[in-house]
PDB file of C-alpha atoms and ligand atoms in Angstrom:
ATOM      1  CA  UNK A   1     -19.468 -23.279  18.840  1.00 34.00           C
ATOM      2  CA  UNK A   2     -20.311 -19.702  18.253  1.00 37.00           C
ATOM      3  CA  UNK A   3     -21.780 -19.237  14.816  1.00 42.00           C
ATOM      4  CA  UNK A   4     -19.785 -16.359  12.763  1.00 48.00           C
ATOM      5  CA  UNK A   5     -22.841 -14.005  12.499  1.00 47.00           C
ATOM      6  CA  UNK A   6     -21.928 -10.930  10.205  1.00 45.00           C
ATOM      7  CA  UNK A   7     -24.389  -8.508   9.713  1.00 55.00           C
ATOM      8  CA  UNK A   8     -24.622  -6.631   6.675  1.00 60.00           C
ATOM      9  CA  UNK A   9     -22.895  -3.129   8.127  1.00 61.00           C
ATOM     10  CA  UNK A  10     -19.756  -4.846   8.820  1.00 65.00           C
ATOM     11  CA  UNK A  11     -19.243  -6.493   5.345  1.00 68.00           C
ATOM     12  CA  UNK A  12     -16.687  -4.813   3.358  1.00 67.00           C
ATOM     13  CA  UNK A  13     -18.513  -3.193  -0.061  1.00 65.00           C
ATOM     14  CA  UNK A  14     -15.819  -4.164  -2.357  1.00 63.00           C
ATOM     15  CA  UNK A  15     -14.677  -7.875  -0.877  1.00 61.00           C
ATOM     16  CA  UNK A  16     -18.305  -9.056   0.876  1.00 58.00           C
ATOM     17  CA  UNK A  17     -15.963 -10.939   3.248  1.00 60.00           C
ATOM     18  CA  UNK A  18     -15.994  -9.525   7.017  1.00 60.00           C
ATOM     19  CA  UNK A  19     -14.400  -6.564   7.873  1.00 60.00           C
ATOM     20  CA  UNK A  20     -12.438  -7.634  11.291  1.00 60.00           C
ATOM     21  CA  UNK A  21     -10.760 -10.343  11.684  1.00 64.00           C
ATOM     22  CA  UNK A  22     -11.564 -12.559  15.041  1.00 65.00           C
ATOM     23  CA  UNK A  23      -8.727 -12.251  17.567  1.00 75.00           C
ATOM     24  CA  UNK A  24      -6.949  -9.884  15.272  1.00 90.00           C
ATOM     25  CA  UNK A  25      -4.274  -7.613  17.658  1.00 94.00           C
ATOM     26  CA  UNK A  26      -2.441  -5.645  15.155  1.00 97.00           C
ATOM     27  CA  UNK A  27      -4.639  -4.995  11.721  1.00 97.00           C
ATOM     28  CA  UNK A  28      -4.051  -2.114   9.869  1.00 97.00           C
ATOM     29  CA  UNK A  29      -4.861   0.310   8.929  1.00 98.00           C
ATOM     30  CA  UNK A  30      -4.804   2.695  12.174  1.00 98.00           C
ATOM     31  CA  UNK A  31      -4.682   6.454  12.964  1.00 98.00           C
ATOM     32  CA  UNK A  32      -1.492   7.394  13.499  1.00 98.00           C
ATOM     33  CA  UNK A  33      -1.649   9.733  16.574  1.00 98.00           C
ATOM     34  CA  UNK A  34       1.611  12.056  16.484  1.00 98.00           C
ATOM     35  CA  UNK A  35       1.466  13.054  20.094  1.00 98.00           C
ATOM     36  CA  UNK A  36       1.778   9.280  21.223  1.00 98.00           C
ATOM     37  CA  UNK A  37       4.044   8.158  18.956  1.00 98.00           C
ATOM     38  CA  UNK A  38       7.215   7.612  20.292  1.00 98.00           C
ATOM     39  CA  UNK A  39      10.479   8.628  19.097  1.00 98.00           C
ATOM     40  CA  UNK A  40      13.373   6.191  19.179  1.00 97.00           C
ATOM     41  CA  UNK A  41      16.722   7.966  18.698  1.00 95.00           C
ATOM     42  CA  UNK A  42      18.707   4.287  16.872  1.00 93.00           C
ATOM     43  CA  UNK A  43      15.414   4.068  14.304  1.00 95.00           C
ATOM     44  CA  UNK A  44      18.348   4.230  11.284  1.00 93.00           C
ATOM     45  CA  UNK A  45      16.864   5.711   7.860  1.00 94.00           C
ATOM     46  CA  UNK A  46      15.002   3.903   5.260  1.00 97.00           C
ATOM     47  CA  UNK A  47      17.196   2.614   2.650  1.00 98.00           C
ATOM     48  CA  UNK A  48      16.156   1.961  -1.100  1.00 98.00           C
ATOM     49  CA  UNK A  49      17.312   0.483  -3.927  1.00 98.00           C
ATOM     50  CA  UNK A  50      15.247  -0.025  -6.811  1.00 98.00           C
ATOM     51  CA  UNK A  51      16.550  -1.372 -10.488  1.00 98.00           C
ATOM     52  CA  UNK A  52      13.986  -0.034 -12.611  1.00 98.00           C
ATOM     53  CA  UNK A  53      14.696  -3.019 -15.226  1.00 98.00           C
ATOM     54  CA  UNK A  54      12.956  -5.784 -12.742  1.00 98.00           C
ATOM     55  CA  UNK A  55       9.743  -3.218 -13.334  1.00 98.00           C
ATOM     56  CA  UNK A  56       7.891  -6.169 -15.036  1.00 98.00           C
ATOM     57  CA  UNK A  57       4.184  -5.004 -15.588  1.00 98.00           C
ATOM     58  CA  UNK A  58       0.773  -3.418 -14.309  1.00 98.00           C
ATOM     59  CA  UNK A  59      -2.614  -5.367 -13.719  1.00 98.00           C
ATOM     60  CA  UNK A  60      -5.798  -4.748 -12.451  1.00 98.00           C
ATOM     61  CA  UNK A  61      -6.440  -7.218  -9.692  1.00 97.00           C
ATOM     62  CA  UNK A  62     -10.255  -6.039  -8.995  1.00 96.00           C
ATOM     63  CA  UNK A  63      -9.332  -3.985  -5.418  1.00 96.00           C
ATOM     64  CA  UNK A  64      -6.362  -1.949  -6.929  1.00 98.00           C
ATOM     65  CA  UNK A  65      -3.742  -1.702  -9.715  1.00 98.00           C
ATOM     66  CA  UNK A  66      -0.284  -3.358  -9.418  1.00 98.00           C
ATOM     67  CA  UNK A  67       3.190  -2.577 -10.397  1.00 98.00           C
ATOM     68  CA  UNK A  68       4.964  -5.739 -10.116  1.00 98.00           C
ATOM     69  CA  UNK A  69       8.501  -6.591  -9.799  1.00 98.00           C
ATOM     70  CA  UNK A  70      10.808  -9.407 -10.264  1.00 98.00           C
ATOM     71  CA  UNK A  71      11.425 -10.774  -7.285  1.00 98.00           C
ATOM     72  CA  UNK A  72      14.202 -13.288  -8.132  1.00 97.00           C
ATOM     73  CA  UNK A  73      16.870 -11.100  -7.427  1.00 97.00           C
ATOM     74  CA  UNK A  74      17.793  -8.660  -4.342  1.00 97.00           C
ATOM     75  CA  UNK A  75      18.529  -5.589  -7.402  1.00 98.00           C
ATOM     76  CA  UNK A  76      15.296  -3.772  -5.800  1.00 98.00           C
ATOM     77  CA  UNK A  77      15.113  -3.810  -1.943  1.00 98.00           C
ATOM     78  CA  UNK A  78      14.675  -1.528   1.069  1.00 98.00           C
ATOM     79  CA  UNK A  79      16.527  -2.006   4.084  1.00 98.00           C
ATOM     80  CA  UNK A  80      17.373  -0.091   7.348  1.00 98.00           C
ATOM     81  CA  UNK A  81      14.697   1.275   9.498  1.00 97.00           C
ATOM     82  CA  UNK A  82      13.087  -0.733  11.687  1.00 98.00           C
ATOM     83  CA  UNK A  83      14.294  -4.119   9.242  1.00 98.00           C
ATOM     84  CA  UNK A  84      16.959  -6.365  10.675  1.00 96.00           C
ATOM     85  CA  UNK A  85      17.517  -7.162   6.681  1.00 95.00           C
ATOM     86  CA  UNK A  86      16.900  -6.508   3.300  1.00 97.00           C
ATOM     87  CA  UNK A  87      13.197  -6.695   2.075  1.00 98.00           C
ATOM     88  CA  UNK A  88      12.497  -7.564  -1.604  1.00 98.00           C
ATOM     89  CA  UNK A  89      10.568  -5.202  -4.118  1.00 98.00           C
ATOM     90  CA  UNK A  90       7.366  -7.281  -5.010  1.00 98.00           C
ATOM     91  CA  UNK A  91       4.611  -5.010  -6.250  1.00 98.00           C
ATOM     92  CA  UNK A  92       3.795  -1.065  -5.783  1.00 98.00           C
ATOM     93  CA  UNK A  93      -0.344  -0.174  -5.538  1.00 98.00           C
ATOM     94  CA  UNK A  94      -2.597   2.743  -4.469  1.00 98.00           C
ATOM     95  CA  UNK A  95      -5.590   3.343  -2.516  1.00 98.00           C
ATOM     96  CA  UNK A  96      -8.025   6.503  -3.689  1.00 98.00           C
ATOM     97  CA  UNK A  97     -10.932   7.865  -2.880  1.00 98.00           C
ATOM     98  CA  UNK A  98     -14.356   8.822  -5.283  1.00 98.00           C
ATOM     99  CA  UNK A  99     -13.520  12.159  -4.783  1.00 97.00           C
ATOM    100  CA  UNK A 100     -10.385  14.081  -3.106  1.00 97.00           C
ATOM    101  CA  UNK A 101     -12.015  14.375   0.435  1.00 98.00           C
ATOM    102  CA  UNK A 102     -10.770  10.845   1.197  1.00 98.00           C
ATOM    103  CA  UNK A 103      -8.987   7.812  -0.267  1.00 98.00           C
ATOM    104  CA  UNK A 104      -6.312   7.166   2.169  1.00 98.00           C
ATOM    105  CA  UNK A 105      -6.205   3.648   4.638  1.00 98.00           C
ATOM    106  CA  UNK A 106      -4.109   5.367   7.102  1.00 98.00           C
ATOM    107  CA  UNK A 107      -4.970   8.782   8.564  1.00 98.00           C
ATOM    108  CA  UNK A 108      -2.599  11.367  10.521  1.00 98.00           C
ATOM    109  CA  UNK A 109      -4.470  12.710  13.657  1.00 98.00           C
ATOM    110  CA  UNK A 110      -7.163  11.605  11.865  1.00 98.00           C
ATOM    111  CA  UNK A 111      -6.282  13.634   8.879  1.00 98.00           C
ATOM    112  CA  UNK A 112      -7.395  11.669   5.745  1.00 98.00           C
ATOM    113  CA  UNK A 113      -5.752  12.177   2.618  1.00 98.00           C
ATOM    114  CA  UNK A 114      -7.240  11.266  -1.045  1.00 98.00           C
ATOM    115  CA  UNK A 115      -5.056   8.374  -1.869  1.00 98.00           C
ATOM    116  CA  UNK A 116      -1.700   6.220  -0.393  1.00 98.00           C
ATOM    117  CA  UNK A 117       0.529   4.365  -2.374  1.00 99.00           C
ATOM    118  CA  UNK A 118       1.631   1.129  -0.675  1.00 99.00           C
ATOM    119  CA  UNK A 119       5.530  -0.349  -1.804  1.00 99.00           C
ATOM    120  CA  UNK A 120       5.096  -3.923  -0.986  1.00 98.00           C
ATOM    121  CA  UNK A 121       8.641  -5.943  -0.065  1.00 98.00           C
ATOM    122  CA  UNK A 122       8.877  -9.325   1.214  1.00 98.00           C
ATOM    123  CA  UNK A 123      11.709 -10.881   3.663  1.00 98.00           C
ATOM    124  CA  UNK A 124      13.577 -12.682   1.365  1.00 97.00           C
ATOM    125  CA  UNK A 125      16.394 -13.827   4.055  1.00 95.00           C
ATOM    126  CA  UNK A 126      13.787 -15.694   5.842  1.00 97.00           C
ATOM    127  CA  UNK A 127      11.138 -16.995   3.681  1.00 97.00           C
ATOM    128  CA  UNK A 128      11.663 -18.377  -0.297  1.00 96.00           C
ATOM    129  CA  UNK A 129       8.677 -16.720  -1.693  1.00 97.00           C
ATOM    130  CA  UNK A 130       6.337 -13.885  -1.197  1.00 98.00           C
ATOM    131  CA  UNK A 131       3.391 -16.040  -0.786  1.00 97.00           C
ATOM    132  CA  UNK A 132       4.791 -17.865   2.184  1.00 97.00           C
ATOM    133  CA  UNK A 133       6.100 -14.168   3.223  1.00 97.00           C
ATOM    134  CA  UNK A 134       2.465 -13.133   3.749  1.00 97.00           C
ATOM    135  CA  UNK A 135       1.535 -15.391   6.086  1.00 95.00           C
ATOM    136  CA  UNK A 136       4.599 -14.900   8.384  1.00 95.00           C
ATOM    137  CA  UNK A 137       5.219 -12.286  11.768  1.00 92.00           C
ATOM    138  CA  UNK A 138       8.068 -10.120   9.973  1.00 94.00           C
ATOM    139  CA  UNK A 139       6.815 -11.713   6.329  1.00 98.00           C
ATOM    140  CA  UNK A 140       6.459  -8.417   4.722  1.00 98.00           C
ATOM    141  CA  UNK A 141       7.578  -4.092   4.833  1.00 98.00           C
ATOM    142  CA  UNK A 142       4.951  -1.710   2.760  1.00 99.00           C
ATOM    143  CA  UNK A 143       6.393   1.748   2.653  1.00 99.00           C
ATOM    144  CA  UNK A 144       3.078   3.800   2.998  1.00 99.00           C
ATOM    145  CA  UNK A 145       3.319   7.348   1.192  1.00 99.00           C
ATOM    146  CA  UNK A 146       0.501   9.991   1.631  1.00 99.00           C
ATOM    147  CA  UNK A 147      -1.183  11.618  -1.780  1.00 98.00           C
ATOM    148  CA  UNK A 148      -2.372  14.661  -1.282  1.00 98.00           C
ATOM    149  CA  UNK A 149      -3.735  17.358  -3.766  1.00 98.00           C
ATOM    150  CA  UNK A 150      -1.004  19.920  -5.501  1.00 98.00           C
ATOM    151  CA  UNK A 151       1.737  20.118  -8.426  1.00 98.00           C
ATOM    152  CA  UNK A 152       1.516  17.449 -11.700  1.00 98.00           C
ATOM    153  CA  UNK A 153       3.548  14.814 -10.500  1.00 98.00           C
ATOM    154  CA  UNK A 154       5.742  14.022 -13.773  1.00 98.00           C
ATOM    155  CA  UNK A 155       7.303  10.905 -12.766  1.00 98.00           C
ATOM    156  CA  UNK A 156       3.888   9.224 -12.068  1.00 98.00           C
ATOM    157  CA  UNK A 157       2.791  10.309 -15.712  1.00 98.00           C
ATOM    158  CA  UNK A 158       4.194   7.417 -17.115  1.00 97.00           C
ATOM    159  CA  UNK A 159       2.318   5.432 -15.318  1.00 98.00           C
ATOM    160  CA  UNK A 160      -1.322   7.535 -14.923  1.00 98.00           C
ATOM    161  CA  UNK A 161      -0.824   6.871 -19.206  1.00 98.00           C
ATOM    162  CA  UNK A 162      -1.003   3.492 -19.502  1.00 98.00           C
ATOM    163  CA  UNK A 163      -3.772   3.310 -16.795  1.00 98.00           C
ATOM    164  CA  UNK A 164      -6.368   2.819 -19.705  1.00 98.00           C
ATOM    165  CA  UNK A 165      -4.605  -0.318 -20.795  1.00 98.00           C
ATOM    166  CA  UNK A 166      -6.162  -2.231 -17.360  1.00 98.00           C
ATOM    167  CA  UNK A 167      -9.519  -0.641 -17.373  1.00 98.00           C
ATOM    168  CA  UNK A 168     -10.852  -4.078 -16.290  1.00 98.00           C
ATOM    169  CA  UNK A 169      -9.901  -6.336 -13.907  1.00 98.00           C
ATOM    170  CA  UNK A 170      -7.310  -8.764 -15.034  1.00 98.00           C
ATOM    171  CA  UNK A 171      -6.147  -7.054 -17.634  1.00 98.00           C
ATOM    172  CA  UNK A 172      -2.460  -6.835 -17.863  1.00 98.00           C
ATOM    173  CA  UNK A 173       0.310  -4.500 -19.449  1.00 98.00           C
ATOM    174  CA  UNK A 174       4.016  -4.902 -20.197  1.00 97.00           C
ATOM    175  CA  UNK A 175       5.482  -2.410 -18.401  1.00 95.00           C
ATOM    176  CA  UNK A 176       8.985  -1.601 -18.484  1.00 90.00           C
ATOM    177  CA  UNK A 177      11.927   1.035 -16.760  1.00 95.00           C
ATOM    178  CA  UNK A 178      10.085   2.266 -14.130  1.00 98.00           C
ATOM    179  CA  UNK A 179      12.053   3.449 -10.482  1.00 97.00           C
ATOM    180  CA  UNK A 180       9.651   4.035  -7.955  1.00 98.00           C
ATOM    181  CA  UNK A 181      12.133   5.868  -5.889  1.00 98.00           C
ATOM    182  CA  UNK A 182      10.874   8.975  -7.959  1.00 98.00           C
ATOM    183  CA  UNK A 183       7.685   8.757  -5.896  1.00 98.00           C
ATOM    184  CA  UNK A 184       9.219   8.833  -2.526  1.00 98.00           C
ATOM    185  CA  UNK A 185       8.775  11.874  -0.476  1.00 98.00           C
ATOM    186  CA  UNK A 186      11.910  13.820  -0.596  1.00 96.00           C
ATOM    187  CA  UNK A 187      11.770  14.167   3.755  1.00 97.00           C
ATOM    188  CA  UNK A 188      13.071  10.573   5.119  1.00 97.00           C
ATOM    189  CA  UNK A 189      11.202  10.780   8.830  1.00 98.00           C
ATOM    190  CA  UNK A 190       8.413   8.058   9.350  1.00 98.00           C
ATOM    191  CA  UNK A 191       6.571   6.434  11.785  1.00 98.00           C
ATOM    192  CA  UNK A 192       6.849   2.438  11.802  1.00 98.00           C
ATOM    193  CA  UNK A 193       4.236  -0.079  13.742  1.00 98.00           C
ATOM    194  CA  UNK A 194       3.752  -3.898  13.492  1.00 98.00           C
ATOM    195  CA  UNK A 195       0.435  -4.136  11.533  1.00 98.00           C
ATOM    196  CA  UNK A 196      -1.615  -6.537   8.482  1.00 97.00           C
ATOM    197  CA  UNK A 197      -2.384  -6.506   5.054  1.00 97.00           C
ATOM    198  CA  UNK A 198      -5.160  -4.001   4.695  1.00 97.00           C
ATOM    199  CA  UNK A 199      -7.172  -6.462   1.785  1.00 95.00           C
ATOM    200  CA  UNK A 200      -7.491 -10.035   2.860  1.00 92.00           C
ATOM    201  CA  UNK A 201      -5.917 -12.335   3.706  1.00 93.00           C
ATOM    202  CA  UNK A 202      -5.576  -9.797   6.203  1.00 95.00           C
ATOM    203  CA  UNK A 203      -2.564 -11.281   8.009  1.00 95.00           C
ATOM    204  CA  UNK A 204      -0.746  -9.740  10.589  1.00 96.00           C
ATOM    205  CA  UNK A 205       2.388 -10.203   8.920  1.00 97.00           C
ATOM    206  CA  UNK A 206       3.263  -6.035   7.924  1.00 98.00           C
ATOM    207  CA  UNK A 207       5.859  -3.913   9.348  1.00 98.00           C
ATOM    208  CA  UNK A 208       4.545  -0.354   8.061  1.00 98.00           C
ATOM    209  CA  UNK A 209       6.697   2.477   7.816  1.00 98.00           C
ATOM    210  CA  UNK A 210       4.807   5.255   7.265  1.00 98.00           C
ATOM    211  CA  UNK A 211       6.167   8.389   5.307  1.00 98.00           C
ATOM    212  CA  UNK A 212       5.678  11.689   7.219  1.00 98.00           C
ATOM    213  CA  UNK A 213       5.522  13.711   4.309  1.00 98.00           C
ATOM    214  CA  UNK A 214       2.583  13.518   1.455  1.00 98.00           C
ATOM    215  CA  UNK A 215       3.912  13.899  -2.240  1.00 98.00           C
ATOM    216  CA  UNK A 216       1.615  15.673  -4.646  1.00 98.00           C
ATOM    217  CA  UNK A 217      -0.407  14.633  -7.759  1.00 98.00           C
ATOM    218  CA  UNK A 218      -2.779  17.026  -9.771  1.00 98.00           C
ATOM    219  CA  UNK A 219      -6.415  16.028  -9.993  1.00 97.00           C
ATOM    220  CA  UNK A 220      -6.510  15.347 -13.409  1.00 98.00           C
ATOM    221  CA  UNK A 221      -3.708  12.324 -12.461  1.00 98.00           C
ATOM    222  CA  UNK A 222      -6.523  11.522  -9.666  1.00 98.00           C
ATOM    223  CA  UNK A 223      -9.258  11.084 -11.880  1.00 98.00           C
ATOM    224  CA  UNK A 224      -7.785   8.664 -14.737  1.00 98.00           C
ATOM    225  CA  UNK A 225      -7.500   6.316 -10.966  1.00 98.00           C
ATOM    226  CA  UNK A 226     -11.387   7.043 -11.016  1.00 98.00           C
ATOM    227  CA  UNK A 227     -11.316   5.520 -14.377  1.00 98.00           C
ATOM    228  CA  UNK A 228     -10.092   1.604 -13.391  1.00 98.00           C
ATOM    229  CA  UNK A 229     -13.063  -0.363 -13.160  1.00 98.00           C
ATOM    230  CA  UNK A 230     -13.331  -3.708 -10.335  1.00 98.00           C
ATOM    231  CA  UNK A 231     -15.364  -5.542 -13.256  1.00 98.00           C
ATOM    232  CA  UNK A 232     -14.410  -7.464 -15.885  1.00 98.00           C
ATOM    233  CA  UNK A 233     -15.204  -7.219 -19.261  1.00 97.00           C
ATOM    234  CA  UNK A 234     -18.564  -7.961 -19.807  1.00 97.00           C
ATOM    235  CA  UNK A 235     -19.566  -7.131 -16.524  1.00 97.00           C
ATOM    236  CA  UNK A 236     -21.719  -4.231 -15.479  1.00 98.00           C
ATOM    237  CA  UNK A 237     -19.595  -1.505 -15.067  1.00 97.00           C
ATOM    238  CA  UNK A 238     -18.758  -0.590 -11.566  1.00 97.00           C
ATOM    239  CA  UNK A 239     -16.092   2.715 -11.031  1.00 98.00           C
ATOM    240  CA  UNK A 240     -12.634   1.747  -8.993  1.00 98.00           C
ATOM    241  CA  UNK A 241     -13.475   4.035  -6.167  1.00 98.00           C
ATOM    242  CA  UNK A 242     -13.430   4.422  -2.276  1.00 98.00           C
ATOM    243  CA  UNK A 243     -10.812   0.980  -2.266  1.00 98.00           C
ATOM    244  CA  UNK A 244      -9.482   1.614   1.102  1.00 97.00           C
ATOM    245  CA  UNK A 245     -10.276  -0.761   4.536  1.00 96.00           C
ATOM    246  CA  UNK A 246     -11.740   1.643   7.464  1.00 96.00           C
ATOM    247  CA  UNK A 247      -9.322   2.272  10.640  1.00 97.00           C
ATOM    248  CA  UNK A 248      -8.964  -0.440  13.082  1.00 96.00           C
ATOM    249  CA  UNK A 249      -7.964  -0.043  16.363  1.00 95.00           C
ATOM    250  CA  UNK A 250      -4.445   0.297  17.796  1.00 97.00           C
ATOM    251  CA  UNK A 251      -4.940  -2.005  20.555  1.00 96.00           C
ATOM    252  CA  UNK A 252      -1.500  -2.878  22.462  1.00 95.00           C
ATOM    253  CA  UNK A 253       0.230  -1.227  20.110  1.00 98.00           C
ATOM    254  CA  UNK A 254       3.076   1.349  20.033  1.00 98.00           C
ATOM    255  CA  UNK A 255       3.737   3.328  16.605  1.00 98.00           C
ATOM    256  CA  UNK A 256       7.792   4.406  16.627  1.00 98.00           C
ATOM    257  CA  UNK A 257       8.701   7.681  14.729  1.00 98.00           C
ATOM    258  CA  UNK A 258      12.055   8.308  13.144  1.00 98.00           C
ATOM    259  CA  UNK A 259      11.781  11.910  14.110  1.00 97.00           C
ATOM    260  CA  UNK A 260      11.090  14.085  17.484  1.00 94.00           C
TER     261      UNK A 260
HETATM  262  C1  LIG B 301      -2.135 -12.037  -0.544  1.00 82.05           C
HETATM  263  C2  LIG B 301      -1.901 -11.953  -2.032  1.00 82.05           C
HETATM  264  C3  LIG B 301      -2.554 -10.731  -2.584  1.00 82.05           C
HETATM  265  N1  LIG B 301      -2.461  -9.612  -1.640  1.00 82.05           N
HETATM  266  C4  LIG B 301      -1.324  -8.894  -1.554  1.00 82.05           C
HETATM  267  O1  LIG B 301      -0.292  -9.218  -2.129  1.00 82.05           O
HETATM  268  C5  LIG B 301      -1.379  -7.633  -0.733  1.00 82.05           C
HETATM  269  C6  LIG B 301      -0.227  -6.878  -0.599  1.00 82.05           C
HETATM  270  C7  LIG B 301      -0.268  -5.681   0.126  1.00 82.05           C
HETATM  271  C8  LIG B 301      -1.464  -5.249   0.698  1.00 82.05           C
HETATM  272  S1  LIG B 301      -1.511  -3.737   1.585  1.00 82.05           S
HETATM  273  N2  LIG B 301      -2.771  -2.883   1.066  1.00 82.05           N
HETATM  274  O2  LIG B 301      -1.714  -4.089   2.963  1.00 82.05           O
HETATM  275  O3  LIG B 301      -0.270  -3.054   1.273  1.00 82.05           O
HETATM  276  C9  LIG B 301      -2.609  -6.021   0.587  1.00 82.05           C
HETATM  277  C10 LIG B 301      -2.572  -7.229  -0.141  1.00 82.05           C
HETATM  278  C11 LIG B 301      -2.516 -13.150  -2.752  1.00 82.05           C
HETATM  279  N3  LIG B 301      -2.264 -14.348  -1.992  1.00 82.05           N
HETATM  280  C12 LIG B 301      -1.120 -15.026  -2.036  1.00 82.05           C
HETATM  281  C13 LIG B 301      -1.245 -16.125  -1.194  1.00 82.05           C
HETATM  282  C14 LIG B 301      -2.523 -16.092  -0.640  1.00 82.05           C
HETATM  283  C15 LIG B 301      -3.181 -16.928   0.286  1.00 82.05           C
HETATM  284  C16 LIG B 301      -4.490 -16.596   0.652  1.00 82.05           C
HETATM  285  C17 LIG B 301      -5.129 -15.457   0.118  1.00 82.05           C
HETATM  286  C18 LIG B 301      -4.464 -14.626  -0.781  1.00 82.05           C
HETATM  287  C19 LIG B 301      -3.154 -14.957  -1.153  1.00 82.05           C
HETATM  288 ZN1  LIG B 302      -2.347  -1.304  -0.014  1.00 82.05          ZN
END
């Protein structure tokens, strides 16, 4: 049997685990390449509904921090699109850079942008729980949303605020009321491909939809994400920074778009 030699330029800096998965077809994330993406006239719009009382709290999980949701109900859930049902609201995160000239897992004619924010939902009419979800073909839909440099965002205050609260990973915060439909991009067109979860387990269980249009932060909202550490108390300090997976290629793969 072939030994699973990884040498040290393709382990991951954060996770030490390998960076591609054997026999993976459809990882993410990829660069989406607007002149072959393809445009398909029935793709219906994205539909959201978020409660913000299931907003339960934040943690620091040591890649990124969470927003997570209570997923007992079907009060928060996106549907339409490229969905045949409703997906469940389980957790809302962000990937960032260690300065603004990158952050972003996806790229846009290879375009990076200094940070993403990735809505995480589960399909709840086929699986029980999200864990099962994740290891499923149409187990999960992230809504991806480009962050790019420009106007305070004052929604996202209230959360940038209590960032200090889960310096360290595992720390936790009660965190309460909080819609994160105020940090979708106002412009519904996106571009939707069957891809993975970009932190392992890796599983090729993602439909992304992927907004066309960035929304804007300031840098000074930027820089308290600088401020999250991966270590634990105790630990020797090491900055949250640069916690995005490098493109991986598109193989067989078409990516739709909502718009011509
Ligand atoms: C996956 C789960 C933790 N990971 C995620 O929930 C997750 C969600 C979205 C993304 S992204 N960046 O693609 O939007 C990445 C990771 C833990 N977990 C639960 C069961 C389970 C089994 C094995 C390993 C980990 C496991
Ligand atoms: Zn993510």
């Amino acid at each position: 049997a072939c030994s699973l030699q990884h040498n040290n330029a393709n382990l991951h800096p954060i996770w030490k685990g390998p960076l591609d998965i054997p026999g993976g077809s459809r990882q993410s994330p990829i660069d989406i390449r607007v002149r072959d993406s393809v445009f398909h006239p029935n793709l219906a719009p994205i539909s959201t509904q978020y409660d913000p009382n299931t907003c339960l709290h934040i943690w620091n999980n040591g890649y990124s921090f969470l927003v997570e949701y209570d997923d007992c109900t079907n009060k928060s859930v996106v549907s339409g699109g490229p969905l045949e049902n409703p997906y469940r609201l389980k957790q809302f995160h962000f990937h960032w850079g260690a300065n603004n000239d990158w952050g972003s897992e996806h790229t846009v004619d290879s375009k990076v942008f200094p940070a993403e924010l990735h809505l995480v939902h589960w399909n709840c009419s086929r699986y029980r729980t999200f864990e099962e979800a994740i290891m499923e073909e149409n187990g999960l839909a992230v809504i991806g949303i480009f962050i790019k440099l420009g106007r305070h965002h004052e929604k996202l205050q209230k959360l940038v605020d209590i960032l200090p609260s889960v310096r360290y990973k595992e720390s936790l915060t009660e965190f309460n009321y909080f819609d994160p439909s105020c940090l979708l991009p106002t412009c519904s067109d996106y571009w939707t491909y069957s891809g993975s979860l970009t932190t392992p387990p890796l599983t090729e269980s993602v439909t992304w939809i992927m907004m066309k249009k960035p929304i804007e932060v300031d840098h000074s909202q930027l820089a308290v994400f600088r401020s999250l550490l991966y270590t634990a108390v105790g630990e020797e300090e090491k900055n949250m920074v640069d916690n995005f997976r490098p493109l991986q290629p598109l193989m067989n793969r078409t990516v739709h778009s909502s718009f011509e």
